[in-house]
């Protein structure tokens, strides 16, 4: 008896059986799962977008965004800020030049354009943003503006 209905991905399988020899790949039916060189241009261009990993942490002084961009030089990456507090990181990984005599056995490194956008909070100092690139890691530091504490003035009640 199968735990997974046959209508799921068109096959019968007991994916919860630890002794089953079948390996279930939940992404098998997605169009971007193909790692062949004959894959569509869309799949290759979007794989770089999907694979650009980003961390965003907040400290008392700043927001720090780190992006893993292995193999890229700082000249190949753009960091931009739009008026409505949107930070945009973009760039392009070039496809490795193919030689007719080469035989490819595996292609896992992504290439193509990538783009990541982040809406920054109200307390971001937009004019003081700094970016640095070291060992394939882009670090964008967005200083935070000082939060002004409201001035409370006591009013004497007459009467």
PDB file of C-alpha atoms in Angstrom:
ATOM      1  CA  UNK A   1       0.000   0.000   0.000  1.00  0.00           C
ATOM      2  CA  UNK A   2       1.390   3.362  -0.989  1.00  0.00           C
ATOM      3  CA  UNK A   3       1.356   6.364   1.305  1.00  0.00           C
ATOM      4  CA  UNK A   4       1.567   8.729  -1.656  1.00  0.00           C
ATOM      5  CA  UNK A   5      -1.356   8.739  -4.096  1.00  0.00           C
ATOM      6  CA  UNK A   6      -0.563   7.842  -7.687  1.00  0.00           C
ATOM      7  CA  UNK A   7      -1.784  11.263  -8.844  1.00  0.00           C
ATOM      8  CA  UNK A   8       1.152  12.881  -7.017  1.00  0.00           C
ATOM      9  CA  UNK A   9       3.808  13.442  -9.709  1.00  0.00           C
ATOM     10  CA  UNK A  10       2.281  10.572 -11.688  1.00  0.00           C
ATOM     11  CA  UNK A  11       3.980   7.729  -9.808  1.00  0.00           C
ATOM     12  CA  UNK A  12       3.274   5.388  -6.932  1.00  0.00           C
ATOM     13  CA  UNK A  13       5.843   5.415  -4.178  1.00  0.00           C
ATOM     14  CA  UNK A  14       6.215   4.889  -0.484  1.00  0.00           C
ATOM     15  CA  UNK A  15       8.492   7.853   0.235  1.00  0.00           C
ATOM     16  CA  UNK A  16       8.130   7.393   3.980  1.00  0.00           C
ATOM     17  CA  UNK A  17       9.507   3.842   3.932  1.00  0.00           C
ATOM     18  CA  UNK A  18      13.118   4.072   5.199  1.00  0.00           C
ATOM     19  CA  UNK A  19      13.985   0.810   3.416  1.00  0.00           C
ATOM     20  CA  UNK A  20      12.735   1.925   0.013  1.00  0.00           C
ATOM     21  CA  UNK A  21      15.451   2.091  -2.625  1.00  0.00           C
ATOM     22  CA  UNK A  22      13.638   4.773  -4.615  1.00  0.00           C
ATOM     23  CA  UNK A  23      14.947   8.312  -4.084  1.00  0.00           C
ATOM     24  CA  UNK A  24      12.154  10.843  -4.189  1.00  0.00           C
ATOM     25  CA  UNK A  25      13.060  14.206  -5.677  1.00  0.00           C
ATOM     26  CA  UNK A  26      10.321  16.790  -4.985  1.00  0.00           C
ATOM     27  CA  UNK A  27      11.829  19.162  -7.561  1.00  0.00           C
ATOM     28  CA  UNK A  28      12.030  16.603 -10.354  1.00  0.00           C
ATOM     29  CA  UNK A  29       8.969  17.920 -12.161  1.00  0.00           C
ATOM     30  CA  UNK A  30       9.967  21.591 -11.968  1.00  0.00           C
ATOM     31  CA  UNK A  31      11.406  23.107 -15.176  1.00  0.00           C
ATOM     32  CA  UNK A  32      14.430  24.643 -13.379  1.00  0.00           C
ATOM     33  CA  UNK A  33      15.607  21.280 -12.046  1.00  0.00           C
ATOM     34  CA  UNK A  34      17.380  20.384 -15.279  1.00  0.00           C
ATOM     35  CA  UNK A  35      21.149  20.627 -15.001  1.00  0.00           C
ATOM     36  CA  UNK A  36      21.826  19.716 -18.632  1.00  0.00           C
ATOM     37  CA  UNK A  37      23.527  22.105 -20.977  1.00  0.00           C
ATOM     38  CA  UNK A  38      20.532  21.940 -23.293  1.00  0.00           C
ATOM     39  CA  UNK A  39      18.373  23.670 -20.664  1.00  0.00           C
ATOM     40  CA  UNK A  40      16.487  26.805 -21.610  1.00  0.00           C
ATOM     41  CA  UNK A  41      18.060  30.253 -21.410  1.00  0.00           C
ATOM     42  CA  UNK A  42      15.372  31.149 -18.856  1.00  0.00           C
ATOM     43  CA  UNK A  43      16.453  28.340 -16.535  1.00  0.00           C
ATOM     44  CA  UNK A  44      20.132  29.257 -16.762  1.00  0.00           C
ATOM     45  CA  UNK A  45      19.553  32.975 -16.166  1.00  0.00           C
ATOM     46  CA  UNK A  46      17.248  32.429 -13.209  1.00  0.00           C
ATOM     47  CA  UNK A  47      19.453  29.846 -11.530  1.00  0.00           C
ATOM     48  CA  UNK A  48      21.956  32.578 -10.641  1.00  0.00           C
ATOM     49  CA  UNK A  49      19.151  34.656  -9.136  1.00  0.00           C
ATOM     50  CA  UNK A  50      17.986  31.767  -7.006  1.00  0.00           C
ATOM     51  CA  UNK A  51      21.500  30.867  -5.854  1.00  0.00           C
ATOM     52  CA  UNK A  52      22.629  34.289  -4.623  1.00  0.00           C
ATOM     53  CA  UNK A  53      22.349  33.752  -0.858  1.00  0.00           C
ATOM     54  CA  UNK A  54      21.901  36.725   1.451  1.00  0.00           C
ATOM     55  CA  UNK A  55      22.019  37.264   5.229  1.00  0.00           C
ATOM     56  CA  UNK A  56      20.556  40.383   6.877  1.00  0.00           C
ATOM     57  CA  UNK A  57      21.299  41.162  10.491  1.00  0.00           C
ATOM     58  CA  UNK A  58      20.478  44.177  12.595  1.00  0.00           C
ATOM     59  CA  UNK A  59      22.712  45.569  15.306  1.00  0.00           C
ATOM     60  CA  UNK A  60      21.993  48.600  17.497  1.00  0.00           C
ATOM     61  CA  UNK A  61      24.070  50.749  15.112  1.00  0.00           C
ATOM     62  CA  UNK A  62      23.308  49.366  11.627  1.00  0.00           C
ATOM     63  CA  UNK A  63      21.699  46.876   9.292  1.00  0.00           C
ATOM     64  CA  UNK A  64      24.325  44.585   7.738  1.00  0.00           C
ATOM     65  CA  UNK A  65      23.517  42.657   4.560  1.00  0.00           C
ATOM     66  CA  UNK A  66      25.968  40.013   3.342  1.00  0.00           C
ATOM     67  CA  UNK A  67      25.637  38.326  -0.037  1.00  0.00           C
ATOM     68  CA  UNK A  68      27.640  35.320  -1.212  1.00  0.00           C
ATOM     69  CA  UNK A  69      28.838  36.118  -4.731  1.00  0.00           C
ATOM     70  CA  UNK A  70      31.637  33.613  -5.395  1.00  0.00           C
ATOM     71  CA  UNK A  71      33.804  34.243  -8.410  1.00  0.00           C
ATOM     72  CA  UNK A  72      32.615  37.814  -8.961  1.00  0.00           C
ATOM     73  CA  UNK A  73      34.735  40.951  -8.892  1.00  0.00           C
ATOM     74  CA  UNK A  74      33.437  44.175  -7.386  1.00  0.00           C
ATOM     75  CA  UNK A  75      33.242  45.653 -10.892  1.00  0.00           C
ATOM     76  CA  UNK A  76      30.675  42.983 -11.827  1.00  0.00           C
ATOM     77  CA  UNK A  77      28.297  43.869  -8.972  1.00  0.00           C
ATOM     78  CA  UNK A  78      26.041  46.915  -8.622  1.00  0.00           C
ATOM     79  CA  UNK A  79      24.602  48.193  -5.341  1.00  0.00           C
ATOM     80  CA  UNK A  80      21.904  50.830  -5.774  1.00  0.00           C
ATOM     81  CA  UNK A  81      19.345  52.581  -3.583  1.00  0.00           C
ATOM     82  CA  UNK A  82      16.024  53.849  -4.855  1.00  0.00           C
ATOM     83  CA  UNK A  83      14.197  56.853  -3.397  1.00  0.00           C
ATOM     84  CA  UNK A  84      11.641  54.748  -1.601  1.00  0.00           C
ATOM     85  CA  UNK A  85      14.269  53.010   0.577  1.00  0.00           C
ATOM     86  CA  UNK A  86      14.828  49.994  -1.651  1.00  0.00           C
ATOM     87  CA  UNK A  87      18.334  48.519  -1.707  1.00  0.00           C
ATOM     88  CA  UNK A  88      19.111  46.617  -4.909  1.00  0.00           C
ATOM     89  CA  UNK A  89      22.038  44.237  -5.431  1.00  0.00           C
ATOM     90  CA  UNK A  90      22.542  43.046  -9.002  1.00  0.00           C
ATOM     91  CA  UNK A  91      25.170  41.654 -11.301  1.00  0.00           C
ATOM     92  CA  UNK A  92      25.952  38.950 -13.785  1.00  0.00           C
ATOM     93  CA  UNK A  93      27.927  35.738 -13.728  1.00  0.00           C
ATOM     94  CA  UNK A  94      29.270  35.031 -17.198  1.00  0.00           C
ATOM     95  CA  UNK A  95      28.841  31.635 -18.807  1.00  0.00           C
ATOM     96  CA  UNK A  96      32.095  29.751 -19.128  1.00  0.00           C
ATOM     97  CA  UNK A  97      33.319  29.661 -22.712  1.00  0.00           C
ATOM     98  CA  UNK A  98      32.455  26.348 -24.344  1.00  0.00           C
ATOM     99  CA  UNK A  99      34.997  24.549 -26.488  1.00  0.00           C
ATOM    100  CA  UNK A 100      33.739  21.985 -29.006  1.00  0.00           C
ATOM    101  CA  UNK A 101      36.443  19.536 -27.827  1.00  0.00           C
ATOM    102  CA  UNK A 102      35.315  19.680 -24.197  1.00  0.00           C
ATOM    103  CA  UNK A 103      33.072  17.043 -22.676  1.00  0.00           C
ATOM    104  CA  UNK A 104      31.028  18.338 -19.765  1.00  0.00           C
ATOM    105  CA  UNK A 105      30.151  15.800 -17.071  1.00  0.00           C
ATOM    106  CA  UNK A 106      28.365  18.120 -14.661  1.00  0.00           C
ATOM    107  CA  UNK A 107      27.229  21.761 -14.648  1.00  0.00           C
ATOM    108  CA  UNK A 108      26.157  23.029 -11.219  1.00  0.00           C
ATOM    109  CA  UNK A 109      27.695  26.489 -11.026  1.00  0.00           C
ATOM    110  CA  UNK A 110      25.095  29.014 -12.006  1.00  0.00           C
ATOM    111  CA  UNK A 111      25.546  31.793 -14.518  1.00  0.00           C
ATOM    112  CA  UNK A 112      23.437  34.671 -15.710  1.00  0.00           C
ATOM    113  CA  UNK A 113      21.979  37.791 -14.165  1.00  0.00           C
ATOM    114  CA  UNK A 114      20.901  38.067 -10.557  1.00  0.00           C
ATOM    115  CA  UNK A 115      18.921  40.682  -8.693  1.00  0.00           C
ATOM    116  CA  UNK A 116      17.966  40.969  -5.028  1.00  0.00           C
ATOM    117  CA  UNK A 117      15.898  43.849  -3.578  1.00  0.00           C
ATOM    118  CA  UNK A 118      15.321  44.794   0.057  1.00  0.00           C
ATOM    119  CA  UNK A 119      13.010  47.435   1.486  1.00  0.00           C
ATOM    120  CA  UNK A 120      14.976  49.232   4.183  1.00  0.00           C
ATOM    121  CA  UNK A 121      13.308  50.389   7.406  1.00  0.00           C
ATOM    122  CA  UNK A 122      12.423  53.992   8.236  1.00  0.00           C
ATOM    123  CA  UNK A 123      15.448  54.395  10.514  1.00  0.00           C
ATOM    124  CA  UNK A 124      17.990  53.697   7.714  1.00  0.00           C
ATOM    125  CA  UNK A 125      20.471  56.491   6.954  1.00  0.00           C
ATOM    126  CA  UNK A 126      20.201  56.374   3.178  1.00  0.00           C
ATOM    127  CA  UNK A 127      23.105  58.780   2.546  1.00  0.00           C
ATOM    128  CA  UNK A 128      25.644  56.804   4.620  1.00  0.00           C
ATOM    129  CA  UNK A 129      25.353  53.324   3.069  1.00  0.00           C
ATOM    130  CA  UNK A 130      28.695  51.592   2.476  1.00  0.00           C
ATOM    131  CA  UNK A 131      29.539  48.447   0.488  1.00  0.00           C
ATOM    132  CA  UNK A 132      32.670  46.300   0.474  1.00  0.00           C
ATOM    133  CA  UNK A 133      33.613  43.113  -1.355  1.00  0.00           C
ATOM    134  CA  UNK A 134      36.077  40.594   0.068  1.00  0.00           C
ATOM    135  CA  UNK A 135      36.652  36.934  -0.860  1.00  0.00           C
ATOM    136  CA  UNK A 136      33.401  36.716  -2.839  1.00  0.00           C
ATOM    137  CA  UNK A 137      31.263  38.164  -0.035  1.00  0.00           C
ATOM    138  CA  UNK A 138      29.561  41.519  -0.543  1.00  0.00           C
ATOM    139  CA  UNK A 139      28.900  43.382   2.721  1.00  0.00           C
ATOM    140  CA  UNK A 140      26.487  46.311   2.650  1.00  0.00           C
ATOM    141  CA  UNK A 141      26.298  48.357   5.853  1.00  0.00           C
ATOM    142  CA  UNK A 142      23.289  50.621   6.354  1.00  0.00           C
ATOM    143  CA  UNK A 143      23.720  52.828   9.441  1.00  0.00           C
ATOM    144  CA  UNK A 144      20.668  53.466  11.555  1.00  0.00           C
ATOM    145  CA  UNK A 145      19.440  56.955  12.419  1.00  0.00           C
ATOM    146  CA  UNK A 146      19.150  57.781  16.078  1.00  0.00           C
ATOM    147  CA  UNK A 147      15.657  57.274  17.324  1.00  0.00           C
ATOM    148  CA  UNK A 148      14.479  60.547  18.788  1.00  0.00           C
ATOM    149  CA  UNK A 149      12.776  60.075  22.095  1.00  0.00           C
ATOM    150  CA  UNK A 150       9.614  62.123  22.365  1.00  0.00           C
ATOM    151  CA  UNK A 151       9.880  65.130  24.659  1.00  0.00           C
ATOM    152  CA  UNK A 152       7.248  64.858  27.334  1.00  0.00           C
ATOM    153  CA  UNK A 153       6.188  68.085  28.971  1.00  0.00           C
ATOM    154  CA  UNK A 154       3.916  67.982  31.979  1.00  0.00           C
ATOM    155  CA  UNK A 155       0.962  70.344  31.843  1.00  0.00           C
ATOM    156  CA  UNK A 156      -0.389  71.649  35.099  1.00  0.00           C
ATOM    157  CA  UNK A 157      -4.099  71.258  35.495  1.00  0.00           C
ATOM    158  CA  UNK A 158      -5.809  74.385  36.804  1.00  0.00           C
ATOM    159  CA  UNK A 159      -9.014  74.559  38.792  1.00  0.00           C
TER     160      UNK A 159
END
